Coordinates of C-alpha atoms in Angstrom, one line a residue:
M1 CA -3.5 -8.2 26.8
P2 CA -1.9 -8.2 23.3
K3 CA -0.5 -5.0 22.0
F4 CA 1.2 -3.5 18.9
I5 CA 4.5 -1.7 19.3
L6 CA 5.1 0.9 16.6
D7 CA 8.7 2.0 16.2
K8 CA 9.0 5.6 14.8
K9 CA 12.7 5.1 14.1
I10 CA 12.0 2.2 11.7
V11 CA 9.2 4.2 9.9
L12 CA 11.7 6.9 9.1
E13 CA 14.5 4.5 8.1
K14 CA 12.3 2.7 5.7
Y15 CA 11.0 5.9 4.3
K16 CA 14.6 7.1 3.6
E17 CA 15.3 3.8 1.9
I18 CA 12.5 4.1 -0.6
E19 CA 13.1 7.8 -1.1
E20 CA 16.5 7.0 -2.6
I21 CA 14.9 5.1 -5.6
C22 CA 12.2 7.5 -6.7
D23 CA 11.5 11.2 -7.3
L24 CA 8.5 11.5 -5.1
V25 CA 6.9 9.4 -2.3
S26 CA 3.2 9.3 -1.7
Y27 CA 2.5 7.1 1.4
S28 CA -0.6 5.0 1.0
S29 CA -2.4 6.1 4.2
K30 CA -4.9 3.2 4.3
T31 CA -2.0 0.8 5.1
N32 CA -1.6 2.3 8.6
S33 CA -2.9 5.7 9.6
L34 CA -0.6 6.0 12.6
V35 CA 2.4 5.8 10.2
T36 CA 0.7 8.7 8.3
E37 CA 1.0 10.9 11.4
I38 CA 4.7 10.1 11.8
L39 CA 5.5 10.8 8.2
E40 CA 3.6 14.1 8.0
E41 CA 5.4 15.3 11.1
N42 CA 8.9 14.3 9.9
E43 CA 9.0 14.0 6.1
N44 CA 7.9 16.0 3.1
C45 CA 6.0 13.3 1.3
M46 CA 2.5 13.1 -0.2
F47 CA -0.3 10.9 1.0
S48 CA -2.5 8.7 -1.2
V49 CA -6.1 8.6 0.1
H50 CA -9.1 6.7 -1.2
L51 CA -11.9 7.9 1.0
V52 CA -13.0 11.1 2.6
N53 CA -13.1 9.3 6.0
E54 CA -9.3 9.0 5.8
L55 CA -8.7 12.7 5.6
K56 CA -9.0 13.1 9.4
N57 CA -5.5 11.5 9.7
I58 CA -3.8 14.3 7.8
K59 CA -3.5 17.9 8.9
D60 CA -2.1 19.5 5.7
L61 CA -4.5 18.3 3.0
S62 CA -2.6 20.0 0.2
R63 CA -0.3 16.9 0.5
V64 CA -3.1 14.5 -0.4
I65 CA -3.4 12.7 -3.7
F66 CA -7.1 11.7 -3.7
L67 CA -8.0 8.6 -5.7
A68 CA -11.6 9.1 -6.9
Q69 CA -14.2 6.4 -7.2
G70 CA -17.8 7.3 -8.1
W71 CA -17.7 10.9 -7.2
N72 CA -19.9 13.9 -8.2
E73 CA -19.4 17.6 -8.7
E74 CA -20.4 18.5 -5.1
E75 CA -17.8 16.1 -3.7
I76 CA -15.1 17.5 -6.0
K77 CA -16.0 21.0 -4.8
D78 CA -15.8 19.9 -1.2
L79 CA -12.4 18.3 -1.7
I80 CA -11.0 21.4 -3.5
S81 CA -12.4 23.6 -0.6
K82 CA -10.2 21.5 1.7
K83 CA -7.1 22.5 -0.4
I84 CA -6.9 19.2 -2.2
D85 CA -5.8 19.6 -5.8
N86 CA -4.1 16.3 -6.7
F87 CA -6.5 13.7 -8.1
A88 CA -6.4 10.3 -9.7
V89 CA -9.3 8.9 -11.7
D90 CA -9.7 5.3 -12.9
N91 CA -12.6 5.5 -15.3
E92 CA -13.9 7.9 -18.0
R93 CA -17.1 8.7 -16.2
D94 CA -15.3 10.0 -13.1
L95 CA -12.9 11.9 -15.5
D96 CA -15.7 13.6 -17.4
I97 CA -17.4 14.7 -14.2
L98 CA -14.2 16.3 -13.1
L99 CA -13.7 18.0 -16.4
K100 CA -17.3 19.4 -16.3
F101 CA -16.6 20.8 -12.8
L102 CA -13.4 22.4 -14.0
E103 CA -15.2 24.3 -16.7
N104 CA -16.5 26.8 -14.1
Y105 CA -13.5 26.5 -11.8
E106 CA -10.9 29.3 -11.8
G107 CA -8.0 27.3 -10.5
K108 CA -6.0 24.3 -11.7
V109 CA -5.6 20.7 -10.6
N110 CA -3.0 18.0 -11.0
L111 CA -4.4 14.9 -12.6
L112 CA -3.4 11.2 -12.8
L113 CA -5.2 8.8 -15.1
R114 CA -5.2 5.2 -13.8
L115 CA -4.0 2.7 -16.4
K116 CA -5.3 -0.9 -16.4
L117 CA -2.4 -3.4 -16.7
K118 CA -2.8 -7.1 -17.1
E119 CA -2.1 -8.9 -13.8
H120 CA 0.1 -11.9 -13.7
S121 CA -1.3 -13.5 -10.6
L122 CA -2.3 -17.1 -10.9
R123 CA -5.7 -16.2 -9.6
T124 CA -6.4 -13.0 -11.4
E125 CA -10.2 -13.6 -11.3
K126 CA -10.0 -13.0 -7.5
F127 CA -9.2 -9.4 -8.0
F128 CA -10.9 -6.4 -9.5
V129 CA -8.6 -4.6 -11.9
F130 CA -8.8 -0.9 -11.8
G131 CA -8.1 1.6 -14.6
M132 CA -8.7 2.5 -18.2
S133 CA -7.4 0.8 -21.3
S134 CA -4.1 2.0 -22.8
K135 CA -6.1 3.1 -25.9
I136 CA -8.2 5.4 -23.7
I137 CA -5.1 6.7 -21.8
N138 CA -3.1 7.4 -24.9
S139 CA -6.0 9.4 -26.4
R140 CA -7.1 11.3 -23.2
V141 CA -3.6 12.3 -22.2
I142 CA -3.1 14.1 -25.5
E143 CA -6.5 15.8 -25.1
L144 CA -5.9 16.8 -21.5
K145 CA -2.5 18.3 -22.2
E146 CA -4.3 21.1 -24.0
N147 CA -6.7 21.7 -21.1
S148 CA -5.8 25.0 -19.3
K149 CA -7.3 23.8 -16.0
I150 CA -4.9 20.8 -15.8
D151 CA -1.5 21.8 -14.4
K152 CA 0.6 18.6 -14.0
L153 CA -0.5 15.5 -15.8
G154 CA 0.4 11.9 -15.1
V155 CA -0.5 8.2 -15.3
H156 CA -1.1 6.0 -12.3
F157 CA -1.1 2.2 -12.2
H158 CA -0.9 -0.3 -9.3
R159 CA 0.8 -3.5 -8.7
K160 CA 0.1 -5.7 -5.7
T161 CA 3.4 -5.4 -3.8
Q162 CA 3.6 -9.0 -2.7
N163 CA 3.2 -10.4 -6.2
M164 CA 6.9 -10.8 -7.1
S165 CA 6.2 -11.4 -10.9
E166 CA 4.8 -8.0 -11.6
W167 CA 7.8 -5.7 -11.7
N168 CA 8.9 -5.6 -15.3
L169 CA 7.6 -2.1 -15.4
K170 CA 9.7 -0.5 -18.2
E171 CA 8.9 -3.3 -20.6
E172 CA 5.2 -3.2 -19.9
I173 CA 4.7 0.6 -20.0
S174 CA 6.8 1.0 -23.2
L175 CA 4.5 -1.5 -24.9
V176 CA 1.2 0.1 -23.9
L177 CA 1.9 3.9 -23.9
D178 CA 2.6 5.8 -27.1
E179 CA 5.7 8.0 -27.5
E180 CA 3.5 11.1 -27.8
C181 CA 1.7 10.1 -24.6
L182 CA 4.9 9.7 -22.7
K183 CA 6.2 13.0 -23.9
S184 CA 3.1 14.7 -22.5
L185 CA 3.4 13.3 -19.0
D186 CA 4.9 15.0 -15.9
Y187 CA 4.4 12.1 -13.5
M188 CA 4.2 8.3 -13.5
N189 CA 2.8 7.0 -10.2
I190 CA 3.6 3.3 -10.1
G191 CA 1.3 2.6 -7.2
G192 CA 2.2 0.1 -4.5
G193 CA 5.8 0.0 -3.4
L194 CA 8.4 -2.5 -2.5
P195 CA 7.2 -5.8 -0.9
S196 CA 7.8 -6.5 2.8
V197 CA 9.3 -9.7 4.3
Y198 CA 7.0 -12.4 5.7
A199 CA 7.4 -16.0 6.5
N200 CA 6.1 -16.9 3.0
T201 CA 8.1 -14.3 1.1
N202 CA 11.0 -15.0 -1.3
V203 CA 13.4 -12.3 0.1
K204 CA 16.0 -13.1 -2.6
V205 CA 14.0 -11.2 -5.3
V206 CA 13.7 -7.9 -3.3
D207 CA 17.0 -6.6 -4.5
G208 CA 16.1 -7.4 -8.1
I209 CA 12.9 -5.4 -7.7
K210 CA 14.9 -2.4 -6.4
K211 CA 17.1 -2.6 -9.5
K212 CA 14.1 -2.7 -11.8
L213 CA 12.6 0.3 -10.1
K214 CA 15.9 2.3 -10.5
D215 CA 16.0 1.3 -14.2
F216 CA 12.4 2.3 -14.7
R217 CA 13.0 5.7 -13.0
E218 CA 16.0 6.4 -15.3
W219 CA 13.9 5.5 -18.3
L220 CA 11.1 7.8 -17.2
N221 CA 13.5 10.6 -16.4
N222 CA 14.7 10.5 -20.0
Y223 CA 11.2 11.6 -20.9
E224 CA 11.4 14.2 -18.1
I225 CA 8.8 12.2 -16.2
K226 CA 9.1 12.1 -12.4
M227 CA 8.4 8.7 -10.8
I228 CA 6.1 8.6 -7.8
V229 CA 6.1 5.5 -5.5
E230 CA 3.2 4.7 -3.2
P231 CA 4.7 2.6 -0.4
G232 CA 2.5 1.4 2.3
R233 CA 3.5 -2.1 3.3
F234 CA 7.2 -1.5 2.8
I235 CA 7.2 1.3 5.4
A236 CA 4.4 0.2 7.8
A237 CA 4.9 -3.5 8.1
P238 CA 8.5 -3.7 9.6
A239 CA 7.8 -0.8 11.9
V240 CA 5.3 -2.7 14.0
K241 CA 5.5 -5.8 16.3
L242 CA 2.5 -7.6 17.6
V243 CA 3.1 -8.9 21.2
T244 CA 0.9 -11.8 22.3
K245 CA 0.7 -14.3 25.1
V246 CA 0.5 -18.1 24.9
L247 CA -2.7 -19.2 26.5
R248 CA -2.5 -22.9 25.8
I249 CA -0.2 -25.5 24.2
Y250 CA -1.4 -28.9 23.2
D251 CA -0.6 -31.4 20.5
N252 CA 1.9 -28.9 19.0
N253 CA -0.8 -26.3 18.8
I254 CA -0.2 -22.8 20.3
I255 CA -3.3 -20.7 21.2
V256 CA -2.5 -17.0 21.7
D257 CA -4.6 -14.2 23.2
A258 CA -5.1 -12.4 19.9
S259 CA -6.7 -13.2 16.6
V260 CA -6.0 -12.5 12.9
Y261 CA -9.4 -10.9 13.0
N262 CA -8.3 -8.1 15.2
S263 CA -4.6 -7.9 14.3
D264 CA -3.6 -9.5 11.0
M265 CA -6.4 -9.6 8.4
D266 CA -3.6 -9.8 5.9
A267 CA -3.2 -13.5 6.9
L268 CA -6.6 -14.1 5.3
I269 CA -6.7 -11.6 2.5
V270 CA -3.3 -11.7 0.8
P271 CA -2.4 -14.1 2.4
V272 CA 0.9 -13.3 4.2
K273 CA 2.2 -15.0 7.3
L274 CA 4.0 -13.0 10.0
L275 CA 7.5 -14.0 11.1
V276 CA 7.9 -14.9 14.7
E277 CA 10.7 -13.3 16.7
G278 CA 13.4 -15.9 17.5
E279 CA 11.9 -18.6 15.3
L280 CA 14.3 -21.4 14.3
K281 CA 15.1 -23.3 11.2
K282 CA 13.5 -26.7 10.5
G283 CA 15.2 -29.3 12.6
E284 CA 16.4 -26.8 15.3
G285 CA 13.2 -26.7 17.2
E286 CA 9.8 -28.2 17.5
A287 CA 7.1 -27.6 14.9
Y288 CA 4.0 -25.7 16.1
V289 CA 0.8 -24.3 14.7
I290 CA 0.0 -20.8 16.1
K291 CA -3.8 -20.4 16.3
G292 CA -5.8 -17.3 17.2
V293 CA -8.2 -17.2 20.1
T294 CA -11.5 -17.4 18.1
P295 CA -13.4 -20.5 17.1
C296 CA -12.7 -19.9 13.4
S297 CA -10.6 -22.6 11.8
M298 CA -9.1 -19.9 9.5
D299 CA -7.8 -18.0 12.5
L300 CA -4.2 -19.0 12.0
F301 CA -1.1 -16.9 12.4
R302 CA 1.2 -19.6 11.2
Y303 CA 0.7 -23.1 9.9
R304 CA 4.2 -24.2 10.9
V305 CA 6.8 -22.5 12.9
Y306 CA 9.8 -23.9 14.7
L307 CA 10.3 -22.9 18.3
K308 CA 12.1 -24.2 21.4
D309 CA 11.4 -24.4 25.2
L310 CA 8.1 -22.7 24.9
K311 CA 5.6 -22.8 27.8
E312 CA 2.2 -21.4 28.6
G313 CA 2.3 -17.7 29.7
D314 CA 5.3 -16.9 27.4
E315 CA 5.2 -14.1 24.9
I316 CA 5.1 -14.7 21.2
V317 CA 6.1 -11.6 19.2
F318 CA 5.1 -11.3 15.6
L319 CA 7.3 -9.2 13.3
N320 CA 6.4 -7.0 10.3
A321 CA 2.9 -6.7 11.7
G322 CA 2.2 -3.0 10.8
A323 CA 0.5 -3.3 7.4
Y324 CA -3.3 -3.6 7.2
N325 CA -3.6 -4.6 10.9
F326 CA -7.3 -3.5 10.9
S327 CA -9.8 -5.3 13.0
T328 CA -13.3 -6.7 12.6
E329 CA -16.3 -7.1 15.0
F330 CA -16.1 -10.9 14.8
C331 CA -16.7 -12.4 18.2
D332 CA -16.8 -8.8 19.6
L333 CA -13.1 -8.7 19.6
E334 CA -11.5 -5.6 21.1
K335 CA -9.3 -3.4 19.1
I336 CA -5.7 -3.9 20.1
E337 CA -3.9 -0.9 21.6
V338 CA -0.8 0.6 20.0
E339 CA 2.3 1.7 21.9
T340 CA 4.6 4.1 19.9
I341 CA 8.3 4.1 20.7
K342 CA 11.0 6.5 19.4

């Protein structure tokens, strides 16, 4: 049977790496909830959560930043009763509902307003773009700074981590947020995090992205704004391997005993392609397609990978397999077990 192997040591190493280039870390719990458990036990980070269902993965809910979407006053009351007081809202309707609730609330909350930034993806129409316009953000921040029920105030935005063209953050933010708005902020949550390395990733740009993040942090710190990073993929992906078995080899096709539908939905959604442990450069081995076990023609782990001396029954180990490795009910596939090592 296939299995995931989650390495706790790598989780903590990657966390330390990203901790060095920001003021605060808020791990995106949806990326891999098992990583959430490791970080809560070992590090002092926050956790970005989008749905109430996810809260079961966190013991200390005071460490949650809850990203609202279509809530009501009763839901806000319930979240606050759970000791959650860090919120991010991405539209004025959700913001106004929160402000109405706060009129009769004796405590304070920390609030992030989500900013809509233009995306530079070649297929922007594929994605929903969250957030409010810069005009609204600039206006509401000044208004909210005077609200006695708001403690810390910030702006949140999000970049898809694997889109390498979207990291000129200082230039973009300085163009859309007014000086008065910037001087009113306590936090800037850049969303996302550093990209992870896959077979179809240009790894040469990663160091450049780190440099841009450091420059952005310095620029924000000049305004006394703390930079929050929401890594998910950067921490979770390299900490997990997916171990599979070769069921069949024919015509340079490899069929393994797993499917992207129960292990690597990223291959369909983003799409990123997992590296294979021990894969060779072009010309050093034989070119194979690695196909999942289902009848779907899109169930492909790799379109082309170079391997040598492979036979049926051998293991194929996929690297960086820990991000968004959720499963579907397609073909009644079983959920793959996870083995945690220290």
